[in-house]
GROMACS .gro file of C-alpha atoms in nm:
model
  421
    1UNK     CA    1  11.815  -2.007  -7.017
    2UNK     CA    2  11.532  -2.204  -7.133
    3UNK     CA    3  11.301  -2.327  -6.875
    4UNK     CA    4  11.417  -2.732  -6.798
    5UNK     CA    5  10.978  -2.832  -6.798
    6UNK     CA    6  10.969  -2.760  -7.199
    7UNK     CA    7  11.235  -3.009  -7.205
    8UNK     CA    8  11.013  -3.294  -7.034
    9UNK     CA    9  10.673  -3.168  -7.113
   10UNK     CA   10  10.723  -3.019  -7.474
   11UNK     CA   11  11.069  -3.156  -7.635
   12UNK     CA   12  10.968  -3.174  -8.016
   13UNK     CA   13  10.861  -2.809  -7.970
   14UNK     CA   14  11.165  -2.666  -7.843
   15UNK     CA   15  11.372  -2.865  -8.129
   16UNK     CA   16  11.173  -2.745  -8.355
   17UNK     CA   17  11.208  -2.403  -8.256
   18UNK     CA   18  11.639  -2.460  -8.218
   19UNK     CA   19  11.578  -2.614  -8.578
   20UNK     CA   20  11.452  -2.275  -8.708
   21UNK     CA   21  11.777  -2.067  -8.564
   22UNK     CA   22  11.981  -2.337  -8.725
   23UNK     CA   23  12.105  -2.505  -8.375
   24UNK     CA   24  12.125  -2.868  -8.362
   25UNK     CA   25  12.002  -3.047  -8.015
   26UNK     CA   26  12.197  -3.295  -7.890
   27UNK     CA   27  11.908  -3.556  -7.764
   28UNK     CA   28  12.199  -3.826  -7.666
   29UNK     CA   29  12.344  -3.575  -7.386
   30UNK     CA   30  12.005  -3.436  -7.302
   31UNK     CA   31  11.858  -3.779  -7.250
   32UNK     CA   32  12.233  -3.903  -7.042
   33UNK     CA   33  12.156  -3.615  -6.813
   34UNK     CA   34  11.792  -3.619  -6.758
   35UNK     CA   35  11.793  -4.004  -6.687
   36UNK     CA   36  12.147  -3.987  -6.423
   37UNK     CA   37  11.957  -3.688  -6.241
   38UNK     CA   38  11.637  -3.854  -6.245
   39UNK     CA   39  11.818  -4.221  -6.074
   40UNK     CA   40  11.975  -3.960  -5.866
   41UNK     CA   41  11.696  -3.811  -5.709
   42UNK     CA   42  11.451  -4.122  -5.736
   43UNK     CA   43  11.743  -4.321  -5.516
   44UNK     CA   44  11.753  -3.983  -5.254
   45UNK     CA   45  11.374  -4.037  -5.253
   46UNK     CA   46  11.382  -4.411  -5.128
   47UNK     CA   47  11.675  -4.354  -4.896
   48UNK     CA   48  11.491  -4.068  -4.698
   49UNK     CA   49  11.169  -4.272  -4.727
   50UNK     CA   50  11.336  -4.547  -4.588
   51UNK     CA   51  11.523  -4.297  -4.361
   52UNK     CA   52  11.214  -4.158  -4.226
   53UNK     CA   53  11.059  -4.523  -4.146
   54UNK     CA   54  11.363  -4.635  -3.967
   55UNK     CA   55  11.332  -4.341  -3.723
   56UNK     CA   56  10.961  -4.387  -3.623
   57UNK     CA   57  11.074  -4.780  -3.523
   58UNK     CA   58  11.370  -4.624  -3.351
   59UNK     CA   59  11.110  -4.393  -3.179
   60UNK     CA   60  10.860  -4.726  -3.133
   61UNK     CA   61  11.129  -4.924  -2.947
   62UNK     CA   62  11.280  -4.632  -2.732
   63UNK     CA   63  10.902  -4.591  -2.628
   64UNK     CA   64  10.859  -4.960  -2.568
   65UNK     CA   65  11.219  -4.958  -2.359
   66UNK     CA   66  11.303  -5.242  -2.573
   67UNK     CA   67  11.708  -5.209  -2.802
   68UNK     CA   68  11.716  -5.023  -3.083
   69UNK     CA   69  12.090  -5.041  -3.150
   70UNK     CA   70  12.096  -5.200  -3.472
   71UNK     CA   71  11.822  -4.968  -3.609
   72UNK     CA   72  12.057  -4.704  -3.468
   73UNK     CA   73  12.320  -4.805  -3.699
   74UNK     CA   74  12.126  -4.906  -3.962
   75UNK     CA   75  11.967  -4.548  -3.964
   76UNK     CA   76  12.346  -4.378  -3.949
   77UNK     CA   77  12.467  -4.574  -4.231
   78UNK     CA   78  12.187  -4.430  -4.455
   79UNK     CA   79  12.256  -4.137  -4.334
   80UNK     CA   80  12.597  -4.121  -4.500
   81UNK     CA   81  12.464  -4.255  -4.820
   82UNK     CA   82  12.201  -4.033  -4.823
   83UNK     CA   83  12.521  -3.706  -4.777
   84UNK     CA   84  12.674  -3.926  -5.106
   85UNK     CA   85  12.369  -3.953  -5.318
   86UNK     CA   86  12.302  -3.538  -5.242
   87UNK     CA   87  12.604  -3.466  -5.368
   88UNK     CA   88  12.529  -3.663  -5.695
   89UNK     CA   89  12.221  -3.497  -5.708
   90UNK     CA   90  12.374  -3.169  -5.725
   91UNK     CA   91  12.655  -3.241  -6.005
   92UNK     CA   92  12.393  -3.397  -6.205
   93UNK     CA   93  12.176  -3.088  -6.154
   94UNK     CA   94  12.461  -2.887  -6.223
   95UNK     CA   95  12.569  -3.047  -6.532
   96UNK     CA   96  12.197  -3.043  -6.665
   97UNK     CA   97  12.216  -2.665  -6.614
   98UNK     CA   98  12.542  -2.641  -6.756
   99UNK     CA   99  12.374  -2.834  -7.109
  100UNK     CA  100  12.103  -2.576  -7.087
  101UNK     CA  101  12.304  -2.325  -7.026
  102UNK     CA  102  12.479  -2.373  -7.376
  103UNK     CA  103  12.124  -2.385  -7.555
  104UNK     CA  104  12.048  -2.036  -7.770
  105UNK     CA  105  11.669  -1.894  -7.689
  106UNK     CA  106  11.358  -1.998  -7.894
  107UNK     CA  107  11.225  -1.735  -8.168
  108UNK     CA  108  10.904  -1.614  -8.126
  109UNK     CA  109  10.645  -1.731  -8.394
  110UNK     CA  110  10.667  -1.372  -8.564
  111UNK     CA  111  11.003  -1.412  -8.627
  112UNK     CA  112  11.075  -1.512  -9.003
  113UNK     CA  113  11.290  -1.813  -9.033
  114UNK     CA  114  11.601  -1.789  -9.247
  115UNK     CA  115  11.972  -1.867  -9.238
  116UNK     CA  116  12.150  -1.551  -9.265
  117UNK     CA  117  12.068  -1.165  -9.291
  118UNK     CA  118  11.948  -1.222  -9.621
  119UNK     CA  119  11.654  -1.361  -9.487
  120UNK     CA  120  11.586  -1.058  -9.266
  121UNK     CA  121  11.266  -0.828  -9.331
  122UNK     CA  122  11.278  -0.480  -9.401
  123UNK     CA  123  10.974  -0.308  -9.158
  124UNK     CA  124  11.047   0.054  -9.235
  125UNK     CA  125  11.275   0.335  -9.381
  126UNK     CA  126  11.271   0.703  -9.236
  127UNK     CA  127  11.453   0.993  -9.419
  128UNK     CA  128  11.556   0.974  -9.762
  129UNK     CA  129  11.966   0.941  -9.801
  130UNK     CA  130  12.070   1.308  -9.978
  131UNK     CA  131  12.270   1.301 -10.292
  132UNK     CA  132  12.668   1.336 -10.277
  133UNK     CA  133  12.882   1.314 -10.546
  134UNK     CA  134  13.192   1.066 -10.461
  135UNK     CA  135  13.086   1.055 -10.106
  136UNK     CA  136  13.417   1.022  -9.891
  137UNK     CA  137  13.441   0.808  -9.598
  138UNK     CA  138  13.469   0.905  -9.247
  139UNK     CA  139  13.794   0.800  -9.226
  140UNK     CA  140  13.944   0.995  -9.521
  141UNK     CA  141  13.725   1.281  -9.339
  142UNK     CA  142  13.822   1.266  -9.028
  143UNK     CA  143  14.183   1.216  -9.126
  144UNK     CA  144  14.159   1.537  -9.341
  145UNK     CA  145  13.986   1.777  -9.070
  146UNK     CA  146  14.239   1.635  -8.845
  147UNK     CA  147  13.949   1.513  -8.555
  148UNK     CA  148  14.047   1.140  -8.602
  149UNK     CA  149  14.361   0.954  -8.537
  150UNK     CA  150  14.427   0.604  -8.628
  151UNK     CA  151  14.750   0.543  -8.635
  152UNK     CA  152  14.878   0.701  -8.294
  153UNK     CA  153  14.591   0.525  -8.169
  154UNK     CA  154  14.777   0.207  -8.331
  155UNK     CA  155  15.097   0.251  -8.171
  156UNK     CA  156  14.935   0.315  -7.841
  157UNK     CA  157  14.694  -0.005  -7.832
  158UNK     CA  158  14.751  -0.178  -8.180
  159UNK     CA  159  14.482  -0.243  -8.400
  160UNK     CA  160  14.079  -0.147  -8.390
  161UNK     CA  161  14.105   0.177  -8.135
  162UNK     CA  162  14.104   0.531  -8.225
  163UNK     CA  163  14.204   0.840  -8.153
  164UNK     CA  164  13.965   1.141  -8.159
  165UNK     CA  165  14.081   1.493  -8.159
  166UNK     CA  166  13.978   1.832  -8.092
  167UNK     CA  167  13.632   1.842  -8.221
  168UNK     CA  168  13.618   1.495  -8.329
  169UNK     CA  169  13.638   1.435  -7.930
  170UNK     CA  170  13.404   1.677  -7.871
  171UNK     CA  171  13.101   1.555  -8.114
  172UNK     CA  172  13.104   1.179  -7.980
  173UNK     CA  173  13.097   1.384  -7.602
  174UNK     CA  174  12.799   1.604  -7.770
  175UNK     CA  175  12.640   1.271  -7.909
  176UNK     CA  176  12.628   1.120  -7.567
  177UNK     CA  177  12.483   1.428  -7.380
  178UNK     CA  178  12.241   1.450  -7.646
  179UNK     CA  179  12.134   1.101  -7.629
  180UNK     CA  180  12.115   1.111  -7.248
  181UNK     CA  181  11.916   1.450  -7.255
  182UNK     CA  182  11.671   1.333  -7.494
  183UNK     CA  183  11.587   0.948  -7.298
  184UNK     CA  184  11.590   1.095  -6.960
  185UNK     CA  185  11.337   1.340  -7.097
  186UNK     CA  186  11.166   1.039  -7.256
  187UNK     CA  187  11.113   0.935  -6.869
  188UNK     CA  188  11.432   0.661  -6.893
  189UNK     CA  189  11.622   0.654  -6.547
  190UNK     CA  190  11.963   0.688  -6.566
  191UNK     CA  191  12.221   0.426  -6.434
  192UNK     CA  192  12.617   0.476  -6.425
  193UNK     CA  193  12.701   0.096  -6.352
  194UNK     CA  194  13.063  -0.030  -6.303
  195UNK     CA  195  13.286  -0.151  -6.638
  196UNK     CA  196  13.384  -0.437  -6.459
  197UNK     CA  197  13.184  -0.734  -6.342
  198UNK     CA  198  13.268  -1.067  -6.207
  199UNK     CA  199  13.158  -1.375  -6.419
  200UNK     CA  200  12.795  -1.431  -6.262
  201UNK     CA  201  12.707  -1.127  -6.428
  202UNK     CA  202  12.810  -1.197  -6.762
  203UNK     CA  203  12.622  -1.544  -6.705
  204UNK     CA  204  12.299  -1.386  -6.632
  205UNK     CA  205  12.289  -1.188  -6.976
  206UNK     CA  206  12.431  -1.524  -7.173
  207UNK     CA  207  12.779  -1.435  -7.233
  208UNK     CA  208  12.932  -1.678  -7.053
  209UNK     CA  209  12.987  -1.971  -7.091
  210UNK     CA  210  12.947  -1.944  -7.444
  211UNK     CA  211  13.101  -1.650  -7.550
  212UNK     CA  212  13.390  -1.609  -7.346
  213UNK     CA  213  13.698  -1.580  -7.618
  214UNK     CA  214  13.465  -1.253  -7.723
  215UNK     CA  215  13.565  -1.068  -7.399
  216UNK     CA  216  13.841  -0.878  -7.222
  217UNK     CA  217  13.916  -0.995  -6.832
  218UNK     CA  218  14.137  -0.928  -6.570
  219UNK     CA  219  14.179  -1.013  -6.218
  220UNK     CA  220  14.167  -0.884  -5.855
  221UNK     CA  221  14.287  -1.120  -5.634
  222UNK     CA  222  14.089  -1.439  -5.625
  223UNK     CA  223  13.848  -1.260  -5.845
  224UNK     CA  224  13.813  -1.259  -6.189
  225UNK     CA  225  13.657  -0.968  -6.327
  226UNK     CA  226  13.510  -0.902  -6.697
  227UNK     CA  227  13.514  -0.574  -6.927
  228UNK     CA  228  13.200  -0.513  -7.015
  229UNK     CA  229  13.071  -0.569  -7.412
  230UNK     CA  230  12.759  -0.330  -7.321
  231UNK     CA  231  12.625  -0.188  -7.069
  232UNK     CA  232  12.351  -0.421  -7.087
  233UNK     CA  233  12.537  -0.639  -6.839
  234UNK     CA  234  12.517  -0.466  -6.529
  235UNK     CA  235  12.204  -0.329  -6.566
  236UNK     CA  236  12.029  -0.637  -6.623
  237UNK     CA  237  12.186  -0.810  -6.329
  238UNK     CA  238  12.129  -0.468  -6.104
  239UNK     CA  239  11.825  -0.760  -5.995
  240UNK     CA  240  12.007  -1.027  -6.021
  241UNK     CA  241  11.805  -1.268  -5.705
  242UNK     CA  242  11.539  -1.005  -5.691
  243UNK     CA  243  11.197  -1.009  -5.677
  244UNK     CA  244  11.018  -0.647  -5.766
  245UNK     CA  245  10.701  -0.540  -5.730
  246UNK     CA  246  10.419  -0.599  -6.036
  247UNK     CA  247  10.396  -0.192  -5.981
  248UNK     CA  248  10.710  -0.122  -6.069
  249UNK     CA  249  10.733  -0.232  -6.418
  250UNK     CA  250  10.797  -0.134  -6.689
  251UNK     CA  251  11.127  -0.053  -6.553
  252UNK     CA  252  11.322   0.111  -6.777
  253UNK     CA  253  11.693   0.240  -6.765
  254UNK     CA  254  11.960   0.402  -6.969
  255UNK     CA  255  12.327   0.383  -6.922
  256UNK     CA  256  12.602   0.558  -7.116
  257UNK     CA  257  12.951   0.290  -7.064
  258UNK     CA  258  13.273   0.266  -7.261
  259UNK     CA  259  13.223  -0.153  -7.477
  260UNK     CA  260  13.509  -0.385  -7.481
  261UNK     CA  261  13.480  -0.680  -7.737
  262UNK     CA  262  13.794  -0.859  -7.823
  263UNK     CA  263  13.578  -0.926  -8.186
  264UNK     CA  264  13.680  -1.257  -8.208
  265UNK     CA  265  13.656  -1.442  -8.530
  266UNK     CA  266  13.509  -1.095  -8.728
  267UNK     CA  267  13.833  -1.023  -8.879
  268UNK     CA  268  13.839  -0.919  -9.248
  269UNK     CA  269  13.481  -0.735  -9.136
  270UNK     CA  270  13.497  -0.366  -9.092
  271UNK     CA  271  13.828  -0.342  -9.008
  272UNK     CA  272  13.880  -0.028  -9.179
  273UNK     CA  273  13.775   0.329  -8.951
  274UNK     CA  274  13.599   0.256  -8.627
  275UNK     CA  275  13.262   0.072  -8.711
  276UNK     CA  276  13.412  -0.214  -8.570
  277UNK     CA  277  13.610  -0.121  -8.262
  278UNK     CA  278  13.778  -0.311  -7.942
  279UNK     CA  279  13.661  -0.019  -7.709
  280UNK     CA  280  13.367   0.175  -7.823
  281UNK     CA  281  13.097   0.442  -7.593
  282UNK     CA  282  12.748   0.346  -7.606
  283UNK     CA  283  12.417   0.455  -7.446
  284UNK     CA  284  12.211   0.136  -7.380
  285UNK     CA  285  11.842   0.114  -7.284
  286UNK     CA  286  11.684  -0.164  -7.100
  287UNK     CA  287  11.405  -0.247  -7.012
  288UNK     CA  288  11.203  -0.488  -6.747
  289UNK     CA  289  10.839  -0.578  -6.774
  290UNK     CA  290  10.583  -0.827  -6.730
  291UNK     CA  291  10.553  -1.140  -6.959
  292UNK     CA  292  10.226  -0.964  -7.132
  293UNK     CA  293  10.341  -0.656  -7.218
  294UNK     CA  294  10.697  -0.748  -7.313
  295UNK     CA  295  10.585  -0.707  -7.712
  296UNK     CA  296  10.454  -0.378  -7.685
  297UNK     CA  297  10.759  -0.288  -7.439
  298UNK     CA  298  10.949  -0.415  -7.748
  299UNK     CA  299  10.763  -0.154  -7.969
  300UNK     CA  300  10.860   0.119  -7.722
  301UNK     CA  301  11.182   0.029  -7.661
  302UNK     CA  302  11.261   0.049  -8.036
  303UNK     CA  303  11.081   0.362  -8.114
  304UNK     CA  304  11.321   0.520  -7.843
  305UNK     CA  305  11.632   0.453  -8.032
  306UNK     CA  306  11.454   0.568  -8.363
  307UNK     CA  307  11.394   0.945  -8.203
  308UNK     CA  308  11.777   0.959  -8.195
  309UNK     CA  309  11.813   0.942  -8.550
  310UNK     CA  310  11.537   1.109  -8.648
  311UNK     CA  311  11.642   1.366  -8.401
  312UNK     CA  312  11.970   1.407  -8.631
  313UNK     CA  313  11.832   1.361  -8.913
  314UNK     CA  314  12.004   1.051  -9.004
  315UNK     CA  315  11.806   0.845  -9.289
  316UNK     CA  316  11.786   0.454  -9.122
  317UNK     CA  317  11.522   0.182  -9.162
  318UNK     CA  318  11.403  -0.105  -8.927
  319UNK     CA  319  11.483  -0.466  -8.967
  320UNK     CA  320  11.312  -0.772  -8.838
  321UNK     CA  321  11.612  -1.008  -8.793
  322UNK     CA  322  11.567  -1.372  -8.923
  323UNK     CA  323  11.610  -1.668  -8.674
  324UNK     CA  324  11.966  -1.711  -8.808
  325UNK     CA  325  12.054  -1.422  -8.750
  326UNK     CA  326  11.929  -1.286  -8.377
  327UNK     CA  327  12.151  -1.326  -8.117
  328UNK     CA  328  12.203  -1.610  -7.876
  329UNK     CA  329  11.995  -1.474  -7.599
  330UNK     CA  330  11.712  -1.320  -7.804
  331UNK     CA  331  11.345  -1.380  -7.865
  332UNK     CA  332  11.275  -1.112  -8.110
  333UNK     CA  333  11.515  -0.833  -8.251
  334UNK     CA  334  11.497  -0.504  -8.444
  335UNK     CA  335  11.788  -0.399  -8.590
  336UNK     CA  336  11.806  -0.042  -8.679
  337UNK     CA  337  12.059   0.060  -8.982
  338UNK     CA  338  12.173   0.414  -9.074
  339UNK     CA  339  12.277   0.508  -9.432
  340UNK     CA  340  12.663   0.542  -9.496
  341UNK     CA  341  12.725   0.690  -9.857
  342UNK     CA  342  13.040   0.583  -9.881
  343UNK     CA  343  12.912   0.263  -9.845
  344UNK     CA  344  12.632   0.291 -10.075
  345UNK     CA  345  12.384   0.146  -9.801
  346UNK     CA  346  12.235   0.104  -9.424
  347UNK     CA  347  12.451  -0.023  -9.199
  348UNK     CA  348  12.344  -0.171  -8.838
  349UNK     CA  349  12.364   0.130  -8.565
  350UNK     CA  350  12.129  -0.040  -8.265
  351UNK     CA  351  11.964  -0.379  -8.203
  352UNK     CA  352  11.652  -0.400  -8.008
  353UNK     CA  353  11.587  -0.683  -7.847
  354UNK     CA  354  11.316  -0.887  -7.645
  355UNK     CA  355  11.453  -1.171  -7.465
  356UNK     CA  356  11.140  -1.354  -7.290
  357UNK     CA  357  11.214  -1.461  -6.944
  358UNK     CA  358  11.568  -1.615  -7.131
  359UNK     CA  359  11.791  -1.362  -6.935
  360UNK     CA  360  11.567  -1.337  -6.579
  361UNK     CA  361  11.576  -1.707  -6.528
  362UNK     CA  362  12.003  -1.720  -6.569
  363UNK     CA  363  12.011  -1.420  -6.317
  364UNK     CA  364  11.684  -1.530  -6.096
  365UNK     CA  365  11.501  -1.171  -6.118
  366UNK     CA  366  11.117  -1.255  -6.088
  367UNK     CA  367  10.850  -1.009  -6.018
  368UNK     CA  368  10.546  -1.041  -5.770
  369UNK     CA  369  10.212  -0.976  -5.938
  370UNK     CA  370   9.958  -0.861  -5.735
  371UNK     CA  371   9.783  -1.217  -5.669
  372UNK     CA  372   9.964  -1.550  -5.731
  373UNK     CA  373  10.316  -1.636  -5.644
  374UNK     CA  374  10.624  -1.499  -5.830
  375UNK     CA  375  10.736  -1.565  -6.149
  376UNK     CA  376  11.023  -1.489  -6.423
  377UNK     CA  377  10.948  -1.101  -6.596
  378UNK     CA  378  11.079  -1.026  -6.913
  379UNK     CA  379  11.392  -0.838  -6.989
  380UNK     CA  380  11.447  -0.645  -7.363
  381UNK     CA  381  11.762  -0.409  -7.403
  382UNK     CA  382  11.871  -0.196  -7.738
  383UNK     CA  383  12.132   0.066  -7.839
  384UNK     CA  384  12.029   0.390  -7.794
  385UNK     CA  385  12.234   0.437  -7.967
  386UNK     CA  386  12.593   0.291  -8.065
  387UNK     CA  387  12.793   0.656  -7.988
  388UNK     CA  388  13.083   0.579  -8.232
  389UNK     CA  389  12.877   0.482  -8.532
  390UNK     CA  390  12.646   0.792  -8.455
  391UNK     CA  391  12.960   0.968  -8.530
  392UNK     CA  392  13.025   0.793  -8.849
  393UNK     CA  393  12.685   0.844  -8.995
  394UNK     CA  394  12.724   1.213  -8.928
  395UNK     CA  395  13.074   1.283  -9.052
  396UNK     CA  396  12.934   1.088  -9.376
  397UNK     CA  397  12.572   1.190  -9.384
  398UNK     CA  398  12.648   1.556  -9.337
  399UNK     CA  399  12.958   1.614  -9.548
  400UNK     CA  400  13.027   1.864  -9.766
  401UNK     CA  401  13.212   1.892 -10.072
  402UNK     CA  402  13.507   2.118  -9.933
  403UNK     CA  403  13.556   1.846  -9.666
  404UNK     CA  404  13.371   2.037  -9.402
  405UNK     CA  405  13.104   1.890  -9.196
  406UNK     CA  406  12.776   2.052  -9.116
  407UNK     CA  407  12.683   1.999  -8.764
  408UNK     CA  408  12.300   1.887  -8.746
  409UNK     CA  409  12.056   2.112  -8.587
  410UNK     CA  410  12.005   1.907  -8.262
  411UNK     CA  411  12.366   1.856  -8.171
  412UNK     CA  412  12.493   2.276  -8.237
  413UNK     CA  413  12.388   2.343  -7.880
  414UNK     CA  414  12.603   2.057  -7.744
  415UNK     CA  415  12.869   2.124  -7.974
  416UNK     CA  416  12.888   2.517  -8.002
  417UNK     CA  417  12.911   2.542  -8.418
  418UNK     CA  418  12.717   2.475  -8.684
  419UNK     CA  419  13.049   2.341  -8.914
  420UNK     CA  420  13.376   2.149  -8.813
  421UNK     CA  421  13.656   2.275  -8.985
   0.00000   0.00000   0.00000
């Protein structure tokens, strides 16, 4: 959430800065709210001035022994408008938070404006894709070695899940002990959060309200409870109405979770194989920090994820996202792609992120710097990396031309051969 003060002290700015992602601010509604919770709070501040002068001639009189009654009752009848005009205050504080709430973050000034991925900037490339004649896909692959099964995974859940199968189930468990080996020795702490969380969490990150028809929920009792899209969710709001210590940060975590995205409104994209997937493992890093160092954080952050590839061997390059096309919540993204063959290109496999103080002001987590009062940190988060598209890359990447797979160097420890058969 944006801070409310740009809205009074800066407005032009921050539609400026919507203008560039391609969002549209809605001054009419802005300027409705601002002006009822402004008459709201002006007419609570006259009532309790009046309140307050009431009571010292209440006080005068007792002290003089003279009546008082009809102050007495003057005093309890603004009482009882002053309980009304609270209440108003908070709806109309509520509903002003509810606007903001809606309201995507601002880009940061070295983000390139542009409508659509087309617009996006290519930083880097690592690796150089090797040659394969007729490349196969992973699902023709997969299907042939007999590690990957898509339709009994249909007739168990319908569309968009998979199956995986002998050592098909054993490379995407290899991928994540790889991946978790190599951050935790890269000084990440590990979490292992819940895959359930109720709605406040899902708030804090900026799912909700907005996104809602993209996730799965379900229910316990009173409570309604959300399937997590990434495990950026809980770990984020691990400090949700926390304050840590300025010595403490960078904080930085990683957390291996099953995703659940219902993918609403992507169909037609990807449905083929499991790039695009209703349930799909992931190791996520995030990352906490103060407002000054969140760039470089960013820079660190993103270089983690790269080491996984490069670790494998996968060919990928970096790509500074346009303002069109970063996410809802974010300042500043990388997006990493790894080359698919079969595809004849790079295809998105982790996106870093830097979110300002976007996400820490929806879930109140603040940090206390060593002089001065507390304030909003910054929060950043990226894939490190997406565990079933890992798997594609390599089934692709590493294919040979008697339908074999060669197992790359870093994962033959995990997986105990050097070829899948």
């Amino acid at each position: 959430m944006l801070d409310a003060a740009l809205f009074r002290t800066d407005l032009d700015a921050v539609v400026q800065g919507l203008a560039a992602r391609g969002a549209a601010f809605d001054r009419e509604t802005f300027s409705r709210l601002e002006e009822e919770r402004r008459r709201v709070i002006q007419e609570a501040e006259v009532l309790k001035a009046e309140r307050n002068r009431v009571s010292e001639e209440v006080a005068r009189l007792k002290r003089a022994k003279e009546n008082a009654d009809h102050l007495i009752a003057a005093q309890r009848e603004a009482g009882d408008k002053l309980k009304t005009l609270e209440a108003a205050e908070k709806e109309a504080e509520a509903a002003f938070r509810a606007f903001l709430a809606t309201i995507p973050n601002l880009p940061h000034e070295s983000v390139p404006v542009g409508k659509d991925e087309h617009s996006n900037v290519e930083i880097k490339r690592w690796g150089a894709p090797r040659a394969i004649a007729a490349p196969k896909d992973h699902v023709e692959l997969g299907t042939r070695l007999g590690i990957l099964d898509l339709d009994r995974a249909a007739k168990l859940s319908g569309a968009r899940f998979a199956v995986l199968k002998g050592l098909g189930a054993k490379l995407e468990r290899a991928l994540v002990s790889f991946m978790a080996d190599l951050h935790a020795g890269a000084g990440w702490n590990e979490v292992l959060p819940p895959y359930m969380v109720l709605p406040e969490a899902m708030y804090g990150t900026g799912q909700l309200p907005k996104f809602e028809q993209d996730l799965f929920r379900t229910s316990r009792g009173e409570d309604t409870l959300y399937l997590i899209p990434t495990a950026e969710v809980p770990v984020t709001n691990l400090y949700r109405e926390e304050i840590l210590a300025e010595d403490q940060l960078p904080l930085r975590h990683f957390a291996f979770t099953p995703c659940f995205r219902s993918e609403a409104g992507s169909y037609g994209r990807d449905t083929k194989g499991i790039i695009r997937q209703h349930q799909f493992h992931k190791v996520e890093l995030v990352s906490f920090t103060a407002p000054e160092k969140a760039q470089e954080e960013l820079e660190t952050l993103t270089r983690e994820a790269e080491t996984v590839l490069e670790a494998l061997e996968l060919p990928y390059r970096r790509m500074l996202l346009c303002t069109g096309d970063m996410g809802f919540s974010s300042r500043k993204t990388f997006d990493l792609e790894v080359w698919l063959p079969s595809q004849d290109t790079y295809r998105e496999i982790s996106s870093c992120s830097w979110f300002g103080d976007f996400q820490a002001r929806r879930a109140n987590i603040r940090y206390r710097p060593s002089a001065g009062k507390p304030q909003m940190l910054h929060t950043l988060n990226g894939s490190g990396l997406a565990v079933g598209r890992t798997w594609v890359a390599i089934l692709e990447n590493y294919q040979n031309e008697d339908g074999t797979i060669t197992v790359p160097k870093a994962l033959r420890p995990y997986l105990g051969c050097d070829v899948i058969r």
